Short mmCIF file of N, CA, C and O in Angstrom, two decimals:
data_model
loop_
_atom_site.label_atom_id
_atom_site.label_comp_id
_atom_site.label_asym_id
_atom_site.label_seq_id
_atom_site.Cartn_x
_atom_site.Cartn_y
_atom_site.Cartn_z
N UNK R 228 115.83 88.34 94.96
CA UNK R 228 115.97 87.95 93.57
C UNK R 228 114.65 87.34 93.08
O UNK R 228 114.00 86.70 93.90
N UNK R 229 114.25 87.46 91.96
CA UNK R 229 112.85 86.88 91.04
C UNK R 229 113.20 86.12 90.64
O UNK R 229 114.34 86.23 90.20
N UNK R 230 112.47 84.73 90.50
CA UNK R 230 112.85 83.80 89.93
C UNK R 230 111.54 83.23 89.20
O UNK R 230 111.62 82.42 88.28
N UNK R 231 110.44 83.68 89.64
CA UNK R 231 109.37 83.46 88.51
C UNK R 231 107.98 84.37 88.52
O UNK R 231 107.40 84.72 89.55
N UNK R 232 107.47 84.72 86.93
CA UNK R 232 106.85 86.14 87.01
C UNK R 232 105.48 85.32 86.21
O UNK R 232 105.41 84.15 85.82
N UNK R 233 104.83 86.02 86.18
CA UNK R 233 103.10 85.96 85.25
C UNK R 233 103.40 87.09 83.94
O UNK R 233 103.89 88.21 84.07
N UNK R 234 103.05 86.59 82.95
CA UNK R 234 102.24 87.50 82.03
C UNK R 234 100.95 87.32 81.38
O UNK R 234 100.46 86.32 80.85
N UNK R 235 100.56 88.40 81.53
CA UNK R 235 99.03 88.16 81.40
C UNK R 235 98.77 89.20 79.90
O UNK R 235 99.09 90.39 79.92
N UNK R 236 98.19 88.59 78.75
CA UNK R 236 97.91 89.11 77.83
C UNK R 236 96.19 89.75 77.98
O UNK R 236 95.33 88.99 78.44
N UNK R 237 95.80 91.27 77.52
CA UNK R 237 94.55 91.54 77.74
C UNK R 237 94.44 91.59 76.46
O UNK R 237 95.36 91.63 75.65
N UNK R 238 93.03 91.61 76.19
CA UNK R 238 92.39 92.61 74.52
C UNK R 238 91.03 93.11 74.89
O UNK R 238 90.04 92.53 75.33
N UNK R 239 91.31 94.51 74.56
CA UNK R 239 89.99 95.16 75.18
C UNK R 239 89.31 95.58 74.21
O UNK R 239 89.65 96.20 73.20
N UNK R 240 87.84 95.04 74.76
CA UNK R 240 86.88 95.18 73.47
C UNK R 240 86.30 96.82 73.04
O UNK R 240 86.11 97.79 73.77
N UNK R 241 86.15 96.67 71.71
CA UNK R 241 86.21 97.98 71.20
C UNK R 241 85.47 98.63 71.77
O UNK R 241 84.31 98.40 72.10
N UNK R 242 86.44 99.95 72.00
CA UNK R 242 85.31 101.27 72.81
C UNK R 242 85.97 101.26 74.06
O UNK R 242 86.00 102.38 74.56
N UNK R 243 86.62 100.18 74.88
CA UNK R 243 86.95 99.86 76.22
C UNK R 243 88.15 100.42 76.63
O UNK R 243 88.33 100.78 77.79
N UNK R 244 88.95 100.50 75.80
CA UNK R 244 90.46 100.42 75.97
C UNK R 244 91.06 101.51 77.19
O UNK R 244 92.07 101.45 77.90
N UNK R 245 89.93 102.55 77.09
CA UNK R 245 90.31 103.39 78.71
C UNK R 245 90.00 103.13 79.76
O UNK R 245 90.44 103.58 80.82
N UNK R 246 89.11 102.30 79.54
CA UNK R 246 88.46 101.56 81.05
C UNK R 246 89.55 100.37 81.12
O UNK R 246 89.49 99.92 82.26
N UNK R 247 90.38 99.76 80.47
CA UNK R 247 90.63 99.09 80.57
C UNK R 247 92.28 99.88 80.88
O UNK R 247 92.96 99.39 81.78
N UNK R 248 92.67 100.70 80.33
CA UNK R 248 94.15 101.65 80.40
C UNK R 248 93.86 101.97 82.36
O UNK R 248 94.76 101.88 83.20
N UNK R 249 92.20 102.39 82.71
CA UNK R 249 91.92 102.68 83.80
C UNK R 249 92.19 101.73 84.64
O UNK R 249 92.87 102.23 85.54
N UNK R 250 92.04 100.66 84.82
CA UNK R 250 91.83 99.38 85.26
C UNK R 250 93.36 98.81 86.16
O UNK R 250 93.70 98.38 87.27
N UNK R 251 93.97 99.20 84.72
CA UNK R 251 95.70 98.50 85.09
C UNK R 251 95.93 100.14 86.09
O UNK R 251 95.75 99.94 87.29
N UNK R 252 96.09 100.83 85.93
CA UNK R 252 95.82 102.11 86.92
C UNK R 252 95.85 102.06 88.02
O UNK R 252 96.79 102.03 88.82
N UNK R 253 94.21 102.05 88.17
CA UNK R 253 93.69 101.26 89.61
C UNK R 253 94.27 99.81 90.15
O UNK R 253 94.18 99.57 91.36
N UNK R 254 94.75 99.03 89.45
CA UNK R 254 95.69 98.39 89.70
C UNK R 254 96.96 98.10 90.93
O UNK R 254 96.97 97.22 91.80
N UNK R 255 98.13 99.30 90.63
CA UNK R 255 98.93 99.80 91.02
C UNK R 255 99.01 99.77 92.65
O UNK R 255 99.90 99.19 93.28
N UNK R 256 97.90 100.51 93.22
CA UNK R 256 98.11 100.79 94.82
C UNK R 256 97.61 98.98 95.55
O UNK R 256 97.79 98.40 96.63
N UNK R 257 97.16 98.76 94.70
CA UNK R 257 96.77 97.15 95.41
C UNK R 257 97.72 96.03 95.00
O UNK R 257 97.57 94.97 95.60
N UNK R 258 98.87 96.09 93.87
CA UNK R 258 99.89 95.77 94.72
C UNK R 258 101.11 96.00 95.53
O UNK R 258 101.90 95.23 96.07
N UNK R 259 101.03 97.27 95.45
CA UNK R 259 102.03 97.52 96.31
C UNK R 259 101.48 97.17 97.75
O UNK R 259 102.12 97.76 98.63
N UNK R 260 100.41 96.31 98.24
CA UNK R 260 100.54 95.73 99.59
C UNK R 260 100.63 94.66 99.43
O UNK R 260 100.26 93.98 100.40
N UNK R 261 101.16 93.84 98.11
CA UNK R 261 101.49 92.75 98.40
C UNK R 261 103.23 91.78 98.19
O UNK R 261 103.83 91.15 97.32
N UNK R 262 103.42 92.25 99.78
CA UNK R 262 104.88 92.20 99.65
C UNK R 262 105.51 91.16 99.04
O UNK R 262 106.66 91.53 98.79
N UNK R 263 105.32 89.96 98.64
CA UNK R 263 105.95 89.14 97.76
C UNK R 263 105.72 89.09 96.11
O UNK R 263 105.64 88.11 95.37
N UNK R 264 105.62 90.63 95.77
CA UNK R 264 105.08 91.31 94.24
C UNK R 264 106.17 91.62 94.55
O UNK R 264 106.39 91.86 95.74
N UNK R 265 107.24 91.71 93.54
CA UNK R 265 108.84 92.07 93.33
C UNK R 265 108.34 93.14 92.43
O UNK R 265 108.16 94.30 92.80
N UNK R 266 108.13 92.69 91.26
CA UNK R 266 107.77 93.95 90.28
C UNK R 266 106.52 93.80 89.61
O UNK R 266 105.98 92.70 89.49
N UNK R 267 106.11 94.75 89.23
CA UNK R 267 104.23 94.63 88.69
C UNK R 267 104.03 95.75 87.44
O UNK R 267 104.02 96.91 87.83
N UNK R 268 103.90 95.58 86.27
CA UNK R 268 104.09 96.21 85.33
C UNK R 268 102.95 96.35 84.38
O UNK R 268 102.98 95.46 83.53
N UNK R 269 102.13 97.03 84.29
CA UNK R 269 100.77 97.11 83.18
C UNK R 269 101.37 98.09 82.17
O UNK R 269 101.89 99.19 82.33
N UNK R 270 101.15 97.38 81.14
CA UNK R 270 101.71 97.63 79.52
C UNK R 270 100.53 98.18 78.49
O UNK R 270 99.30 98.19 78.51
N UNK R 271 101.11 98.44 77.99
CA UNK R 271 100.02 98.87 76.55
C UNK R 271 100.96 98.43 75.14
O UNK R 271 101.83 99.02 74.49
N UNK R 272 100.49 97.41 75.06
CA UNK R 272 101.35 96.56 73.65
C UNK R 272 100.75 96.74 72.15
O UNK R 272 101.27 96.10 71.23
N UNK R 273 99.76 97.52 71.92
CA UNK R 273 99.01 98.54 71.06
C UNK R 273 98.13 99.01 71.15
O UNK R 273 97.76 99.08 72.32
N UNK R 274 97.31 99.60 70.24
CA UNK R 274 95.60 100.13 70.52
C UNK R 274 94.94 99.65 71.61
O UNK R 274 94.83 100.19 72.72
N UNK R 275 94.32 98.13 71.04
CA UNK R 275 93.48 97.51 71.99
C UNK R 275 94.15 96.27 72.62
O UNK R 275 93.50 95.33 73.06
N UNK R 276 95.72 96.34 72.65
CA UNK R 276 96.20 95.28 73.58
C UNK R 276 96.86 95.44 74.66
O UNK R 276 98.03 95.79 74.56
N UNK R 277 96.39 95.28 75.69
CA UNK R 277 97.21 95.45 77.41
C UNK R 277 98.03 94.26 77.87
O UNK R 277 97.86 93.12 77.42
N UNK R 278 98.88 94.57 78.73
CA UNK R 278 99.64 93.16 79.16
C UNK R 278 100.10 93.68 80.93
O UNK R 278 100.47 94.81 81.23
N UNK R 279 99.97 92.64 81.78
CA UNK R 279 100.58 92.89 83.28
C UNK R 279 102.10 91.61 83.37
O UNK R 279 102.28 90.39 83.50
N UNK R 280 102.55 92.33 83.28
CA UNK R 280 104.09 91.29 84.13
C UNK R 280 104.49 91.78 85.24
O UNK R 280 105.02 92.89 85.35
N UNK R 281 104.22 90.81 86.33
CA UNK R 281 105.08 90.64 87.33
C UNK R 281 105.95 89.65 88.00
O UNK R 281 105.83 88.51 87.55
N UNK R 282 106.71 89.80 88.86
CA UNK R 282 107.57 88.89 88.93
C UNK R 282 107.78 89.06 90.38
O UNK R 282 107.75 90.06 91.10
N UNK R 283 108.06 87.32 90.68
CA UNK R 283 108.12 87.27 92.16
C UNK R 283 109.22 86.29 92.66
O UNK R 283 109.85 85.72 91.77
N UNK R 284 109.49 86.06 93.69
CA UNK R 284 110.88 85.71 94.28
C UNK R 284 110.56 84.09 94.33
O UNK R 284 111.52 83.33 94.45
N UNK R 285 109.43 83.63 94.25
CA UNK R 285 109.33 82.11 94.31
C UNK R 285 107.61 81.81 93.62
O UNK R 285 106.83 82.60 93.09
N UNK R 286 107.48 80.47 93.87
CA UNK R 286 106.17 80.04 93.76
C UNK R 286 105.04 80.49 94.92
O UNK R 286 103.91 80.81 94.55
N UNK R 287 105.34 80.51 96.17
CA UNK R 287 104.39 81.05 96.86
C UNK R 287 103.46 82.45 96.47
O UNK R 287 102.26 82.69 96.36
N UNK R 288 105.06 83.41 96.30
CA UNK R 288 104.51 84.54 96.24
C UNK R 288 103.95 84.67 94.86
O UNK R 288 102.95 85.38 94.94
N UNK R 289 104.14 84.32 93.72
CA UNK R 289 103.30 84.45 92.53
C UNK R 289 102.05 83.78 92.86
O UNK R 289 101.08 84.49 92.57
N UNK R 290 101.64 82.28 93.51
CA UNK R 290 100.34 81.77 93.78
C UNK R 290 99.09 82.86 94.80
O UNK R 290 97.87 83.01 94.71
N UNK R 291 100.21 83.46 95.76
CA UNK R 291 99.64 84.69 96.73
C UNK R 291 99.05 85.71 95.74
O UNK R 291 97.90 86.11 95.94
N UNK R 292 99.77 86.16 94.67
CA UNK R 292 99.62 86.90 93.81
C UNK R 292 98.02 87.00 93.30
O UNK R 292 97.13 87.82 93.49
N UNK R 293 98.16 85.44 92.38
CA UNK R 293 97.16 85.21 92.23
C UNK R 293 95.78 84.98 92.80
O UNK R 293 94.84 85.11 92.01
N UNK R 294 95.47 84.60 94.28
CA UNK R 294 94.76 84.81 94.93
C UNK R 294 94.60 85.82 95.48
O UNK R 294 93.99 85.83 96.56
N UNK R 295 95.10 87.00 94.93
CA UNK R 295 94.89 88.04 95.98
C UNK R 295 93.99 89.35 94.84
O UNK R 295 93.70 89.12 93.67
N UNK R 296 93.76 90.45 95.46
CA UNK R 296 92.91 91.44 94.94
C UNK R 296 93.08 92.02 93.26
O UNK R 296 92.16 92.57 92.65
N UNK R 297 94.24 91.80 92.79
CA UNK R 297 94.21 92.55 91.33
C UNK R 297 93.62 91.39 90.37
O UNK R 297 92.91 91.75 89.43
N UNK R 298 93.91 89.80 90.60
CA UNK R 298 93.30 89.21 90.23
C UNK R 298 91.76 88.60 90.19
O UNK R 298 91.08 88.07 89.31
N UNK R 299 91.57 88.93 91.56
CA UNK R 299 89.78 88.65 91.44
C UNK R 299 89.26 90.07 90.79
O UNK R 299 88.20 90.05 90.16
N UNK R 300 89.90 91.18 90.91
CA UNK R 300 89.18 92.26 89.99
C UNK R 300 89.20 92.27 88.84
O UNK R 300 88.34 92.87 88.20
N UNK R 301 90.50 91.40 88.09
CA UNK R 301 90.71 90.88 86.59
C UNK R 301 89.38 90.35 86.02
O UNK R 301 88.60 90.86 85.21
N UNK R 302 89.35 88.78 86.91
CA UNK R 302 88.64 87.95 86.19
C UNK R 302 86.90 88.54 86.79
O UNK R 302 85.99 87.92 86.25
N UNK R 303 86.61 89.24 87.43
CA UNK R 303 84.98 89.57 87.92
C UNK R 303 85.10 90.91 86.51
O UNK R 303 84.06 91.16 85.91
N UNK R 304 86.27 91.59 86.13
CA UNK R 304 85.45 92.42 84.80
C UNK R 304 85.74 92.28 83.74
O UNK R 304 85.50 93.06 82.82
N UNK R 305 86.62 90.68 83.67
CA UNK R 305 87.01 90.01 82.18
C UNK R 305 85.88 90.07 81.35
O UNK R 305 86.30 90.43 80.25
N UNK R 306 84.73 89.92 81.30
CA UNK R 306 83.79 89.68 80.37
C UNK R 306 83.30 91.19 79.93
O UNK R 306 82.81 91.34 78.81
N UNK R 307 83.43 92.16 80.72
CA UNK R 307 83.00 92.80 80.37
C UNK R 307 83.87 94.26 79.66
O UNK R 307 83.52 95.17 78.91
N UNK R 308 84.79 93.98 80.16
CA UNK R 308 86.34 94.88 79.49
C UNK R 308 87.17 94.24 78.64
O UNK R 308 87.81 95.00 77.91
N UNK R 309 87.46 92.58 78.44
CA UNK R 309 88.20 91.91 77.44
C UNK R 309 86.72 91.24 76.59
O UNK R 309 85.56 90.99 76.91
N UNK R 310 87.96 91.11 74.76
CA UNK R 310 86.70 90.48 73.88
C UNK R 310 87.46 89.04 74.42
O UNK R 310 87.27 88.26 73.49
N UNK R 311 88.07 88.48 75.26
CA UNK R 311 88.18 87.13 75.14
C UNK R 311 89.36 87.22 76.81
O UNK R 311 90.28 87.99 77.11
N UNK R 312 88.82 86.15 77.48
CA UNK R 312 89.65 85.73 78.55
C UNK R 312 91.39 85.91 78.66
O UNK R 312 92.28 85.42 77.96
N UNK R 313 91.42 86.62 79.60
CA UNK R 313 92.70 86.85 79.93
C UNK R 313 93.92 85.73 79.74
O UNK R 313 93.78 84.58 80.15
N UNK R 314 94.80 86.06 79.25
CA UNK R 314 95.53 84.83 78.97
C UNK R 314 96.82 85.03 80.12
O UNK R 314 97.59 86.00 80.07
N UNK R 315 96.89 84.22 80.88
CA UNK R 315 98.04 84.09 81.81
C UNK R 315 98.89 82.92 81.71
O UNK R 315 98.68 81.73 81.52
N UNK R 316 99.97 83.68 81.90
CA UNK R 316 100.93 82.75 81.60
C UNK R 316 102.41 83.00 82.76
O UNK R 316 103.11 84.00 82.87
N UNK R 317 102.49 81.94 83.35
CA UNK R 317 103.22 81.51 84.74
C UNK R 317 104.74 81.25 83.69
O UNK R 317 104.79 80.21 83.04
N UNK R 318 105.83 82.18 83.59
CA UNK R 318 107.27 82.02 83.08
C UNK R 318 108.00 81.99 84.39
O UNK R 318 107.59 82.13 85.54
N UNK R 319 109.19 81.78 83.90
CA UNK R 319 110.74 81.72 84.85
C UNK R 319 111.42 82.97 84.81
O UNK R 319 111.66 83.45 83.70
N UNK R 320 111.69 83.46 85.62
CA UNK R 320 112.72 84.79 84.79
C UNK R 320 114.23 83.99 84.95
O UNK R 320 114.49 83.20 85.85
N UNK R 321 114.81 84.25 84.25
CA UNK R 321 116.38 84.04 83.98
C UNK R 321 117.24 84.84 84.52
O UNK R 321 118.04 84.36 85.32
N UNK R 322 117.29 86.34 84.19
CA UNK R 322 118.06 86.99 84.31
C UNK R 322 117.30 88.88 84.72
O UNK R 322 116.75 89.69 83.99
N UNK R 323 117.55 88.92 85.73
CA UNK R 323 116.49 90.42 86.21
C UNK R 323 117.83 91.67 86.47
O UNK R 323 119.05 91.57 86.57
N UNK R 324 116.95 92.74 86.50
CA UNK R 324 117.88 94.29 87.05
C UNK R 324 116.92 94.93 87.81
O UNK R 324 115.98 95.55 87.30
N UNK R 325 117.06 94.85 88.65
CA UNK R 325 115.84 95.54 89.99
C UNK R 325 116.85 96.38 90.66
O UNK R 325 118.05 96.13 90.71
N UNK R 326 116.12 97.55 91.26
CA UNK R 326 116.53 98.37 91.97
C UNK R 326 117.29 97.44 93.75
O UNK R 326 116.82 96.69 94.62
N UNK R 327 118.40 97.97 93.52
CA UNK R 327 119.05 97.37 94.78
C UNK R 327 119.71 95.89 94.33
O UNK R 327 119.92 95.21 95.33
N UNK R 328 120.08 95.26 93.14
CA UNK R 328 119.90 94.17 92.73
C UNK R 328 121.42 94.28 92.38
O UNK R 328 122.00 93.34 91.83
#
């Protein structure tokens, strides 16, 4: 069961938005090795706005999360793929539907 997830708001600066559509992409296979990632979701919330939610079964595994590979690749090409710092934001989930759930 998930009991608390990240969302992370992007905005990709003009011209970027495929490198940045690319990005959440490349994304994908690096977390699926990180077994306390319940679910991991890269969005496209319009033109130039991206978003990642995932959600994890406790505090460890979201802090693991964060120290681990999709995030140091975030913030090492934030400056150069977002017009402004990634906005993350640590929620609760309430109520989930996961496969097997």
């Amino acid at each position: 069961m998930v009991k608390v997830a990240l969302f992370v708001r992007l905005e990709a600066k003009p011209g970027k938005e495929r490198e940045v559509e690319q990005f959440l992409l490349g994304g994908l296979p690096l977390v699926q090795a990180e077994p306390a990632t319940t679910a991991w979701f890269g969005i496209r919330l319009g033109p130039s706005t991206f978003g990642i939610f995932d959600a994890f079964p406790d505090e460890a595994g979201r802090q693991a999360h964060l120290a681990g590979k999709v995030a140091a690749a975030l913030m090492a090409q934030a400056s150069d793929l977002f017009s402004a710092p990634p906005t993350i934001e640590k929620v609760d989930v309430l109520a989930a539907k996961l496969p097997g759930s």
